[in-house]
Coordinates of C-alpha atoms and ligand atoms in Angstrom, one line a residue:
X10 CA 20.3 11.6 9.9
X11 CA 18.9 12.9 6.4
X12 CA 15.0 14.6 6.8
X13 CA 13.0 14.2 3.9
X14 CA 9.9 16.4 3.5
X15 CA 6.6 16.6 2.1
X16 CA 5.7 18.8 -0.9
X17 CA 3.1 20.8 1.4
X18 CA 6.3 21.1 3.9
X19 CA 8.7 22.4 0.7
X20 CA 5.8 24.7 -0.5
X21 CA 5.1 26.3 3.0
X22 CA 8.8 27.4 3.4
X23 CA 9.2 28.9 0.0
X24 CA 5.8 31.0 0.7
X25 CA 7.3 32.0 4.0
X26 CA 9.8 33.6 2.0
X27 CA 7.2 36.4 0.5
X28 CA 9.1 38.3 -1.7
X29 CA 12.1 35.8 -2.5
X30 CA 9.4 33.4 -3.8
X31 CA 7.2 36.1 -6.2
X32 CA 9.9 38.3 -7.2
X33 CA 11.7 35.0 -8.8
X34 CA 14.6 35.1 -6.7
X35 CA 14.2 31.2 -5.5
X36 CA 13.7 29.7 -9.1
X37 CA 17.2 32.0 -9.8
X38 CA 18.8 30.5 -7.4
X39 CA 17.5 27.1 -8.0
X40 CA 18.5 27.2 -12.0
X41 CA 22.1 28.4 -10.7
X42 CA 22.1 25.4 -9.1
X43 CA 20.5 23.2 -11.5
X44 CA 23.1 24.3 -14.3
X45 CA 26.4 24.0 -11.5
X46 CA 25.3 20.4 -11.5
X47 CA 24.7 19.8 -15.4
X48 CA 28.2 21.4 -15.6
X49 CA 29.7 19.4 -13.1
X50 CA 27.8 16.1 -14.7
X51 CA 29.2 17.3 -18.2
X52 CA 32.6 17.6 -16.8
X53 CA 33.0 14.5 -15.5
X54 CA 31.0 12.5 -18.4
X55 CA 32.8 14.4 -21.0
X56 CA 35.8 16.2 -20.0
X57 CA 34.2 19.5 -20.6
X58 CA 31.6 21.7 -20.3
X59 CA 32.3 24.0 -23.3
X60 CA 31.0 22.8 -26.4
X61 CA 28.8 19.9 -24.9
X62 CA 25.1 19.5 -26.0
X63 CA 22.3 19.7 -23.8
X64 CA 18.6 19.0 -24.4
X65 CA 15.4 20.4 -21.9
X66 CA 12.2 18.9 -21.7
X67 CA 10.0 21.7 -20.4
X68 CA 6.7 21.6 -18.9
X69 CA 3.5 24.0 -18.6
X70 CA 5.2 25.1 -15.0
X71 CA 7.7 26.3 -12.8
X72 CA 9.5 23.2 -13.6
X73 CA 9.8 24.0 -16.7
X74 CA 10.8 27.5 -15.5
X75 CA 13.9 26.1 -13.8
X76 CA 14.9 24.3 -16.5
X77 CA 14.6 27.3 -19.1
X78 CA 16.7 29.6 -16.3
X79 CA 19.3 26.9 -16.6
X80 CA 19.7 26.2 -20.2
X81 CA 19.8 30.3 -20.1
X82 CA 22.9 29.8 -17.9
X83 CA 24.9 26.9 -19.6
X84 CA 24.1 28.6 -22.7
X85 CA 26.8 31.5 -21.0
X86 CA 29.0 28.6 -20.6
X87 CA 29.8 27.1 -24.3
X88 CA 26.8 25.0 -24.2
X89 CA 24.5 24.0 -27.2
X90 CA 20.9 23.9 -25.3
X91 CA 18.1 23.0 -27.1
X92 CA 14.6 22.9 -25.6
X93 CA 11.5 20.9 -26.6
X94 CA 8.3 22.7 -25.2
X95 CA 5.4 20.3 -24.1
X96 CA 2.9 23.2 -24.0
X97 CA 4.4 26.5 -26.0
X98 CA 1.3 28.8 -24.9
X99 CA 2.3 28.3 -21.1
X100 CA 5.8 28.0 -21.1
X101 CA 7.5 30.4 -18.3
X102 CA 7.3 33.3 -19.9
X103 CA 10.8 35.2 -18.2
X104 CA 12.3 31.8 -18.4
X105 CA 12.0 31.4 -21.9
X106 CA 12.7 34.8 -22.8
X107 CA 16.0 34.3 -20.7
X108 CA 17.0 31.3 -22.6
X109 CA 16.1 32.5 -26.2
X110 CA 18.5 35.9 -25.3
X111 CA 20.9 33.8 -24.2
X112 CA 21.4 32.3 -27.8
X113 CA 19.0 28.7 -26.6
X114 CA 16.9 27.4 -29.5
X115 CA 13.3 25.5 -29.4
X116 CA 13.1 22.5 -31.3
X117 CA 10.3 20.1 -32.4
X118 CA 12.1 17.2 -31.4
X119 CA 15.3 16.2 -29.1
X120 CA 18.8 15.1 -31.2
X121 CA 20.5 12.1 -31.3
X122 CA 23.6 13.5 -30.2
X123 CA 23.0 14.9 -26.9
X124 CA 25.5 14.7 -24.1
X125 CA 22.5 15.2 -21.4
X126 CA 18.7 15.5 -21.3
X127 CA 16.9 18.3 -18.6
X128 CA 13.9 16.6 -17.4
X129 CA 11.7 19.9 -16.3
X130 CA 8.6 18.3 -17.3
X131 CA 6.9 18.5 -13.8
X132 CA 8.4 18.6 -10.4
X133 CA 6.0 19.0 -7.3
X134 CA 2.8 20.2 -9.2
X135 CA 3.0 16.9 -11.0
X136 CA 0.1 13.9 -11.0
X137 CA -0.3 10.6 -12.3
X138 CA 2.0 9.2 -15.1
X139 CA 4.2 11.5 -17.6
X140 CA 1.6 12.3 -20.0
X141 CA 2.0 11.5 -23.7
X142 CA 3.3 13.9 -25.2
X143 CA 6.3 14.1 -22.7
X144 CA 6.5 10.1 -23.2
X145 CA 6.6 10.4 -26.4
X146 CA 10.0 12.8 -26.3
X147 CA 11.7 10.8 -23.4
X148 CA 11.0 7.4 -25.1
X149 CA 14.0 8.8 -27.9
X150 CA 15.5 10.2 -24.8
X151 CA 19.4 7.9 -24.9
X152 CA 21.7 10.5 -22.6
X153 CA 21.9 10.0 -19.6
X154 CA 18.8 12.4 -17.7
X155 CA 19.2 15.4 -14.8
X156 CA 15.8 15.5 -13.4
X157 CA 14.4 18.9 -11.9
X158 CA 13.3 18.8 -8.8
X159 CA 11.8 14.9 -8.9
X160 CA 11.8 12.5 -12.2
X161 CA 8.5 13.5 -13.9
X162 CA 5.6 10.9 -13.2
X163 CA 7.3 10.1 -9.8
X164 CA 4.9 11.3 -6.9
X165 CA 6.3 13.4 -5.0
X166 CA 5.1 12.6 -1.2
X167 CA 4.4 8.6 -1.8
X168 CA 7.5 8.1 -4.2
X169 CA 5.0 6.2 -6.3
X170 CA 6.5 5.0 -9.9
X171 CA 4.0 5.8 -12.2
X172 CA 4.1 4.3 -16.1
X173 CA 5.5 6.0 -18.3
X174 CA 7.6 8.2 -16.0
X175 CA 11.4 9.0 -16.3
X176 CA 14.4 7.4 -14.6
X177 CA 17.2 9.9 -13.7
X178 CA 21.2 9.1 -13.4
X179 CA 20.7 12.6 -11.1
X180 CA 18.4 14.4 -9.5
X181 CA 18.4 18.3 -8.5
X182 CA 16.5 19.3 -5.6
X183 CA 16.0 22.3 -3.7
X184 CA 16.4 23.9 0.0
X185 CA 15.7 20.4 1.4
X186 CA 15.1 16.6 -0.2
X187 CA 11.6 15.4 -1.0
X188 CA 10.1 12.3 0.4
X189 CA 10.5 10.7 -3.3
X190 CA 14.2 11.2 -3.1
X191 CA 14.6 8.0 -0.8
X192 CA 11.0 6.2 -1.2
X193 CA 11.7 6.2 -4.9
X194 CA 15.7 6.3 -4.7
X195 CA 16.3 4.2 -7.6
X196 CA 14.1 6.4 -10.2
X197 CA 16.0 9.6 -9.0
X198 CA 19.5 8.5 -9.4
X199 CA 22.2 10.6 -7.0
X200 CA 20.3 13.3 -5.3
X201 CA 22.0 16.8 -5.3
X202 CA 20.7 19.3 -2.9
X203 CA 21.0 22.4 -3.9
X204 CA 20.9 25.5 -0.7
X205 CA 18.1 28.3 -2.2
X206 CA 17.4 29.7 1.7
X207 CA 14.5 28.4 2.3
X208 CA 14.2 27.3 6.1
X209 CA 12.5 24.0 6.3
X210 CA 11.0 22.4 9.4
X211 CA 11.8 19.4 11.0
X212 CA 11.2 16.3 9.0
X213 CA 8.6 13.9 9.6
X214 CA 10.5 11.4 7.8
X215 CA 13.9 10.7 8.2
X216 CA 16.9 8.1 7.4
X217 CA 19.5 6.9 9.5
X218 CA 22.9 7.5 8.3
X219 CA 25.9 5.1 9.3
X220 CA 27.4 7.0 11.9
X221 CA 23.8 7.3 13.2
X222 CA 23.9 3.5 13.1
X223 CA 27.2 2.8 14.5
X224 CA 27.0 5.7 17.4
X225 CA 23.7 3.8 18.6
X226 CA 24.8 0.2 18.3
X227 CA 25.4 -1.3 21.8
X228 CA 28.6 -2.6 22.6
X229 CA 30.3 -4.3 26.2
X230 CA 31.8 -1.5 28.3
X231 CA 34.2 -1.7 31.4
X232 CA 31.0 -2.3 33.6
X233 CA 29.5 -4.5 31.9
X234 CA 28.5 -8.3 32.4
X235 CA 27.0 -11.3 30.3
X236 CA 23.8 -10.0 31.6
X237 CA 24.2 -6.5 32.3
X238 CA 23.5 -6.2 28.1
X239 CA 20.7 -7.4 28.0
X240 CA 20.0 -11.3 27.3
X241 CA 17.7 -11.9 23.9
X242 CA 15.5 -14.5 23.7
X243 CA 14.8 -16.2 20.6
X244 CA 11.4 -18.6 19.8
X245 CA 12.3 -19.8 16.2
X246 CA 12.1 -22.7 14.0
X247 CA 10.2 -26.5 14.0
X248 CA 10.5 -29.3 12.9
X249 CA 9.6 -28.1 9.2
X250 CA 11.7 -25.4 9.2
X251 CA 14.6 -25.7 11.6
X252 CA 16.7 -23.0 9.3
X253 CA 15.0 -20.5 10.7
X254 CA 15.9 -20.6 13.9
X255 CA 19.9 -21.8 12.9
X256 CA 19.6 -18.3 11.1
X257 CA 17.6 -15.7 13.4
X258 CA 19.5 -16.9 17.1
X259 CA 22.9 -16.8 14.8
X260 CA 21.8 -13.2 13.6
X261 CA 21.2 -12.2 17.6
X262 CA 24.5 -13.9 18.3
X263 CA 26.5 -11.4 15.7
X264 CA 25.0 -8.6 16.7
X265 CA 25.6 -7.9 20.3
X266 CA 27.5 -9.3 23.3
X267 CA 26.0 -10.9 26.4
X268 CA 23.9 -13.6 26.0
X269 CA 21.3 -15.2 23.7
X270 CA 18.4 -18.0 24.4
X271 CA 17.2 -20.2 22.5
X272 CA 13.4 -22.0 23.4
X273 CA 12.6 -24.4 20.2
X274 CA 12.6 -28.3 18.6
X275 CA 16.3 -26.6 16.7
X276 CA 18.4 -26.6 19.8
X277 CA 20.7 -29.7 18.5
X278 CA 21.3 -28.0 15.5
X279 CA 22.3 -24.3 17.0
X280 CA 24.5 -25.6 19.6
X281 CA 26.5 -27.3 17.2
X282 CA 27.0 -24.0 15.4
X283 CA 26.7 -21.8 18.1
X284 CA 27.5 -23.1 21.5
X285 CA 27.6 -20.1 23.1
X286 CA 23.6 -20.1 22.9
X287 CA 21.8 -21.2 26.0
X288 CA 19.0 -23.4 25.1
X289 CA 15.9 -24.4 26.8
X290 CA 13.1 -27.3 25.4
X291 CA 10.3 -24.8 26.9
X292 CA 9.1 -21.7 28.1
X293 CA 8.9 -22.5 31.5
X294 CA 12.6 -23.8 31.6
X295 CA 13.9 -20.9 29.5
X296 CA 15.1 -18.3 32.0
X297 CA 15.2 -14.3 31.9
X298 CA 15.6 -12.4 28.9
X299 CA 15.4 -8.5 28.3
X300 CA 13.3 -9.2 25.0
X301 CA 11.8 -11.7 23.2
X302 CA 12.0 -12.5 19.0
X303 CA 9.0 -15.0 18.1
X304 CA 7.6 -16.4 14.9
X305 CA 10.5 -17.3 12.3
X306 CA 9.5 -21.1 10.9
X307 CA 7.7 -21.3 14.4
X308 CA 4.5 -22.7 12.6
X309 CA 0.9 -21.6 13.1
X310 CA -0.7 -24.6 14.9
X311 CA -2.5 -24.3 18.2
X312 CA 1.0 -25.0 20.2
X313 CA 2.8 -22.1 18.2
X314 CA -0.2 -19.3 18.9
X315 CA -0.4 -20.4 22.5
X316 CA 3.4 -19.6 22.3
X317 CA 3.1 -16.0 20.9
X318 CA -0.3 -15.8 23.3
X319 CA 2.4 -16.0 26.7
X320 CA 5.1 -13.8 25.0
X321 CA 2.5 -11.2 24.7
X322 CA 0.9 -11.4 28.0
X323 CA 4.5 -10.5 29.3
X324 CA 5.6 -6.8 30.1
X325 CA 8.8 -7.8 28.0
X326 CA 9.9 -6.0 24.5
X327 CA 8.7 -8.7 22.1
X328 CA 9.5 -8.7 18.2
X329 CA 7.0 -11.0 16.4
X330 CA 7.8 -12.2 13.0
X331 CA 6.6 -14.5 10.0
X332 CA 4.6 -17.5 11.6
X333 CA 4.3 -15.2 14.5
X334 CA 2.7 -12.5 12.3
X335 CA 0.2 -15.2 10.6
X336 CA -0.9 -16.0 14.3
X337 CA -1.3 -12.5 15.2
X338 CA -3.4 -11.7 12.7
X339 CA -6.5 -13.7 14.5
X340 CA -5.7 -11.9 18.2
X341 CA -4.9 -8.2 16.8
X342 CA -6.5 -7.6 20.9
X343 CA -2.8 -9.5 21.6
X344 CA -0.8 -6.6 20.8
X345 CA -3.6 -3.6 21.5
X346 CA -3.4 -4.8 24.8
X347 CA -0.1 -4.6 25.6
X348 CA 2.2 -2.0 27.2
X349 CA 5.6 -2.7 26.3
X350 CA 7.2 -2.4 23.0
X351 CA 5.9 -5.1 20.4
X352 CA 7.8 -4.5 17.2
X353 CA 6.1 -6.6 14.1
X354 CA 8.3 -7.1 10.6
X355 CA 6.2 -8.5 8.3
X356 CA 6.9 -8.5 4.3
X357 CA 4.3 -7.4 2.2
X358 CA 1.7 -10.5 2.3
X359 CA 1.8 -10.6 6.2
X360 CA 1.6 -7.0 6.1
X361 CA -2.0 -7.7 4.3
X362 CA -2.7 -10.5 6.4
X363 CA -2.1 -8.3 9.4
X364 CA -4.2 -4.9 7.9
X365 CA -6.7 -7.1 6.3
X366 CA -5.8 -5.4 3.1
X367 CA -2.9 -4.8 0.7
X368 CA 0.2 -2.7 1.8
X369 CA -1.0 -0.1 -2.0
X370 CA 0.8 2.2 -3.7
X371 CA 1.1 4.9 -0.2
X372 CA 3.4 2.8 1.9
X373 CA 4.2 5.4 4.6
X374 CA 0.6 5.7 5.4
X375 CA -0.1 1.8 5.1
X376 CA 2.5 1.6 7.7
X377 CA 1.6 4.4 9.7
X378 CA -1.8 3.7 9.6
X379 CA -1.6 -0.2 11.0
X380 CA 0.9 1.3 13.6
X381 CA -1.5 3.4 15.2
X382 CA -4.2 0.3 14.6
X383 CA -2.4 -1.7 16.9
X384 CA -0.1 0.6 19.4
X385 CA 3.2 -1.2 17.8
X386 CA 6.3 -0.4 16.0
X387 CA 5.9 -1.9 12.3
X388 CA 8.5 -2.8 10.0
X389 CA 7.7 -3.5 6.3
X390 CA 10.2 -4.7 4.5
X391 CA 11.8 -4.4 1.1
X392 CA 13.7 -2.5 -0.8
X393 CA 12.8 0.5 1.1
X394 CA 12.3 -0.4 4.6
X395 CA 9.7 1.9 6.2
X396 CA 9.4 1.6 10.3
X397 CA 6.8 4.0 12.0
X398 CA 5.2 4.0 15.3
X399 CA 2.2 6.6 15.0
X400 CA 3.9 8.8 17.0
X401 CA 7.4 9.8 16.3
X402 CA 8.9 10.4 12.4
X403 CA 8.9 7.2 10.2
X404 CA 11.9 5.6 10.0
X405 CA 12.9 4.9 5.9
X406 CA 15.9 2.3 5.2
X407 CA 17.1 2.4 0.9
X408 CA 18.7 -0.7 0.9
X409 CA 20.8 0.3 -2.0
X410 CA 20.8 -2.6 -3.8
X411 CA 18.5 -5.7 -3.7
X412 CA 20.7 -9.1 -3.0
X413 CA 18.8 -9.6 0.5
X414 CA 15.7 -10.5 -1.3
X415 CA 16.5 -14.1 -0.5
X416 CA 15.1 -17.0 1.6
X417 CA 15.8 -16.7 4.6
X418 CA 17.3 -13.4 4.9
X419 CA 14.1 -12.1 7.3
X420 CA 14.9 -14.2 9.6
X421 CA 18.4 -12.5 10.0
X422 CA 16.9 -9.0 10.3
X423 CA 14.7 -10.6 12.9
X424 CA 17.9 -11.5 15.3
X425 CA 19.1 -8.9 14.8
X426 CA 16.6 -6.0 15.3
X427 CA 15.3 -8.4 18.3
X428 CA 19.2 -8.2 20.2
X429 CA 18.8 -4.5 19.5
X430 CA 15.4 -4.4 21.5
X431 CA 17.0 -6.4 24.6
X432 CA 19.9 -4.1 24.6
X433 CA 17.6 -1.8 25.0
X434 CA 17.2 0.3 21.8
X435 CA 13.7 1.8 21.6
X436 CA 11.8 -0.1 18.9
X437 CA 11.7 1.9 16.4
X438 CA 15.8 3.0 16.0
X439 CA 16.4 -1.3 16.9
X440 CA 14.9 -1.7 13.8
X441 CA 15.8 1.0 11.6
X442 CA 19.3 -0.1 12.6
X443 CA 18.8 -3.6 12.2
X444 CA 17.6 -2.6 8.9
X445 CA 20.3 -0.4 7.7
X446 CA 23.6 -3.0 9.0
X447 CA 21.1 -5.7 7.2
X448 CA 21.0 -4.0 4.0
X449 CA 25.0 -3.3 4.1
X450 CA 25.2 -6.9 4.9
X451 CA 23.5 -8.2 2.1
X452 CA 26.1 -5.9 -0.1
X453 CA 29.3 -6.9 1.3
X454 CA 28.4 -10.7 1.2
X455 CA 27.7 -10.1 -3.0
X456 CA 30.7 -8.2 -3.5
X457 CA 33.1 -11.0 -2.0
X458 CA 36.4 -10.2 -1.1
X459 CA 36.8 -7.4 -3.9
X460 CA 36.1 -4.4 -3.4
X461 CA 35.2 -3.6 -6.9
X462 CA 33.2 -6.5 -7.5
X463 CA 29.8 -5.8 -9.1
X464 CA 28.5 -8.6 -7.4
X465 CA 26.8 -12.3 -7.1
X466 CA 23.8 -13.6 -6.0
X467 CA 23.9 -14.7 -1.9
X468 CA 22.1 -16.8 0.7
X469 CA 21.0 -15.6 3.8
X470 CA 23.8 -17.4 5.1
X471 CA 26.2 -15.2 3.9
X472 CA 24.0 -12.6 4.7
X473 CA 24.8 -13.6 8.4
X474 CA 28.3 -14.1 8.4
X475 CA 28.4 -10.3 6.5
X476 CA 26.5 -9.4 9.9
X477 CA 29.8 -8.7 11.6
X478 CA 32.0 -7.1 9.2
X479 CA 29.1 -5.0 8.6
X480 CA 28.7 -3.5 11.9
X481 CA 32.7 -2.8 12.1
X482 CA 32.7 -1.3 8.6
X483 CA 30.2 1.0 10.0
X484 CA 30.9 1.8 13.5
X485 CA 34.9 2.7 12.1
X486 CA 33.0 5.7 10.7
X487 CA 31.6 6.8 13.7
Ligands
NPW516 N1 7.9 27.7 -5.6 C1 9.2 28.0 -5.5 O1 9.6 28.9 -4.8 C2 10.1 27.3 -6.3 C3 9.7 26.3 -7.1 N2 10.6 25.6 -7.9 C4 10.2 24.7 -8.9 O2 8.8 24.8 -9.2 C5 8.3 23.5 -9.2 C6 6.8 23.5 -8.9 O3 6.2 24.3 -9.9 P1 4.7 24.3 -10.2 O4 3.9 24.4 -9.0 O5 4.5 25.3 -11.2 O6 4.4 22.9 -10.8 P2 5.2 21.9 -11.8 O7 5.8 20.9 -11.0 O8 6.0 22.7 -12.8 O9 4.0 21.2 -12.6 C7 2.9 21.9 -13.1 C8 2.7 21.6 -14.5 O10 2.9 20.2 -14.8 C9 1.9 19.7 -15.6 N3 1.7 18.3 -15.3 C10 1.2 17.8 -14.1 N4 1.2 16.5 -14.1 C11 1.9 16.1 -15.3 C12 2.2 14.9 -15.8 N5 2.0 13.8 -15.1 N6 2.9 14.9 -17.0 C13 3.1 16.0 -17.7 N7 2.8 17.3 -17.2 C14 2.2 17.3 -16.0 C15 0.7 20.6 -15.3 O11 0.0 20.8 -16.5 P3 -1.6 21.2 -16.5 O12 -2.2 20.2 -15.6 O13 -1.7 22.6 -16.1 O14 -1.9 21.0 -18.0 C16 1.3 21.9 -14.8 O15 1.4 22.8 -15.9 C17 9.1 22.7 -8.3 O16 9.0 21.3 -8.5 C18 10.5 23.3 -8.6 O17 11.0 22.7 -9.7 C19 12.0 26.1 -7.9 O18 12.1 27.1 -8.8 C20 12.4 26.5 -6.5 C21 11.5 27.7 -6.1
ADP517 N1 14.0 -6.0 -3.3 C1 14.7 -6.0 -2.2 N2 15.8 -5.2 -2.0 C2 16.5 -5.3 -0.8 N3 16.1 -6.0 0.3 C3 15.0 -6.7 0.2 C4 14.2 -6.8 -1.0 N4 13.2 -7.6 -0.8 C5 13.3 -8.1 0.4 N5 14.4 -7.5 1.0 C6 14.8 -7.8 2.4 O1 15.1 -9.2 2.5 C7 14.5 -9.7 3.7 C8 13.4 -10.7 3.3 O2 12.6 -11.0 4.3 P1 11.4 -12.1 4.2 O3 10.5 -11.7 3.0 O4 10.7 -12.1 5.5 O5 12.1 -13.4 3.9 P2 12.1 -14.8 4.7 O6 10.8 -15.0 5.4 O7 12.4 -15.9 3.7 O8 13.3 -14.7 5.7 C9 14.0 -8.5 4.5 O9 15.0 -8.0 5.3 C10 13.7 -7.5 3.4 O10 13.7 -6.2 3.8
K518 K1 11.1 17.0 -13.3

């Protein structure tokens, strides 16, 4: 498990340590850092670190500072540093004294030649897009960048993109990773942490790792029965859309043992691919299940809402999804009232169907914010899955690459996460963990049978049959 913190978090601990923080120590420490990793980078980009060329963008603050400190330090090692200074008045004054003594020279503008490119711009004190004058250098900018701290005109706590801001191959950080580093993982590149003592609390916002995954993922023991696992029930799919339903009950079919249910006009259709799926024509004939998944192509007529109406009013887990979603967002009372885990997954539109307003730029609080509304676990979905409850840390999911946004592919993470919930995984790690095996999913079925493969476009098909090898590519690590 990975915490990620906010800047008023990081900001607290390094004033905690008193002296550390105003006699300089910390920025020391953090520019040793800073320049191990340019080495490192410049090593393995170049062959060398002596004689490579290295270019800072340095802003008005301590940014800035930590770049100077560093350029003073690969300076030491055979580098050529040169620095452009967006504000020379306010530059850090011992930084850039360190760097000129150490042979650095300021420059007007960044060469064409540079091996790297420091971006110490603005780290946590930063606001709003990367001004112009710091565009204007990094629009030349054609080495790859080391960002200090966070890419400039990336926000820090909401891992908001602004434009213009810069895109990092790597990002330095220090004592402990900001929220930006997985909310905005694709602007930051690799994140290197770098230890500058500083003792940060608990994080409110965390990410499950594999092993995390695969150490929580329920699987049959000596004891244990077709029931004893907990039995999922699945309300999927019509007449319109029978897919859904062939997809979400074969999702909760992968992902655990026991047993699965099926209530829904696709039953023909799912036995023939799964006959191990008990199916039922209603409610009332369905039997006992230990959770329930509703919504996915289940429409939104009058039929469909008195469906999700009955889930609800039971003291069972329920995930509600798509149609189920559009439905819900009419009878939010439905869910307020309930006791038991409800766990919604909407994307972004059912998200504002559901809020009565657009997810914004703050997703965290978006999320956090409708979770407390209505007493459930929600799951947004995309790139960056967020899960939060109101109560406990949100949950954030970087799905590393983007070949699940596909038709379809909801549907899967709705069997899935809803087989989690009857085995009996609280709502909020079922779906973080449907979210992360998902995700890995989605990459396995692109790359094929080649390791090496950079990948092709998928269906959510082969999402689902990537379901299993994906849950025993992770739970080997654990
Ligand atoms: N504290 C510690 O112990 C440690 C701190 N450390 C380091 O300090 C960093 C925080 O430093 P900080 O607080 O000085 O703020 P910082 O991020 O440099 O930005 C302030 C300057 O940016 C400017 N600016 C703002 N927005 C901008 C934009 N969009 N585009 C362009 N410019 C913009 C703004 O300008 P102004 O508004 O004043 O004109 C202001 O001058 C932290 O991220 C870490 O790297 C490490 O050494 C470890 C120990
Ligand atoms: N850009 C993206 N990168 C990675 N995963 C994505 C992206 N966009 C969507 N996804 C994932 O793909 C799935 C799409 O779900 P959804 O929008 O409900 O589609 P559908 O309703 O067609 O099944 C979700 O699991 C979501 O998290
Ligand atoms: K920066």
């Amino acid at each position: 498990m990975l915490g990620y913190h906010s800047a008023d978090e990081i900001r607290a601990a390094e004033a905690a340590t008193g002296d550390l923080l105003a006699s300089g120590v910390l920025m020391r420490r953090a520019a040793a850092g800073l320049a191990g990793v340019v080495a490192a980078e410049l090593r393995a980009r170049r062959g060398a670190v002596y004689g490579s060329r290295v270019g800072l963008v340095v802003g008005a603050g301590d940014n800035g500072g930590d770049a100077l400190f560093a350029g003073a330090n690969l300076r030491a090692r055979g580098v050529a540093v040169t620095a452009v200074l967006l504000a020379p008045d306010r530059a850090h004054a011992a930084g850039l004294a360190a760097f000129r003594r150490a042979g650095g020279r300021v420059v007007d503008a960044l060469g064409h030649d540079l091996d790297l490119v420091v971006d110490g711009v603005v780290g946590l004190g930063g606001s709003g897009p990367l001004r112009p004058a710091a565009a204007a250098v990094f629009e030349h900018v054609r080495a790859p960048v080391v960002a200090v701290d966070i890419p400039s005109g990336v926000d820090a706590d909401t891992g908001v993109v602004h434009d213009p801001s810069v895109h990092a191959a790597v990002t330095v950080t220090f004592g402990a990773r900001r929220r930006a580093h997985i909310l905005a993982a694709d602007q930051c590149g690799r994140v290197e942490c770098v230890d500058i003592g500083i003792d940060v609390p608990g994080a409110r916002m965390v990410a499950l790792d594999d092993h995390d995954v695969a150490t929580n993922w329920p699987v049959p023991g000596p004891a244990d029965d077709k029931y004893s696992q907990g039995v999922t029930g699945i309300i999927a799919g019509s007449d319109r859309f029978p897919g859904a339903a062939m997809l979400c009950t074969g999702a909760a079919v992968a992902a655990t043992s026991g047993m699965v249910r099926y209530v829904g006009t696709a039953a023909g259709d799912i036995l023939s691919r799964h006959p191990e799926v008990v199916a039922a024509p209603d409610l009332d004939s369905a039997g006992r299940v230990q959770a329930w998944v509703i919504g996915p192509g289940a429409g939104t007529d009058d039929d469909a809402a008195d469906k999700v109406h009955s889930i609800l009013a039971t003291d069972l887990p329920v995930l509600v999804d798509a149609d189920g979603l559009t439905v819900l967002a009419a009878h939010l009372d439905w869910v307020q009232q309930r006791e038991a885990p409800t766990l919604l997954t909407p994307h972004a539109g059912e998200f504002a169907r559901l809020a009565g307003a657009p997810v914004g730029s703050d997703r965290v609080t978006a999320v956090t914010d409708l979770a407390t509304r209505l007493g459930a676990t929600v799951l947004l979905k995309g790139r960056i899955t967020v899960v939060a409850d109101g109560a406990g840390p949100v949950l954030v999911n970087d799905a590393g690459a983007s070949w699940a946004a596909t038709a379809g592919a909801g549907d899967v993470l709705s069997g899935l996460a809803g087989a989690l919930l009857a085995a009996g995984l609280t709502a909020r790690v079922a779906a973080a963990s449907a979210a992360r095996v998902h995700a890995h999913a989605a990459i396995l079925a692109a790359r094929g049978d080649d390791d090496t493969s950079a990948g092709a476009p998928i269906g959510a098909s082969d999402l689902l049959a990537a379901i299993r090898p994906a849950i025993r590519e992770m739970r080997s690590v654990a």
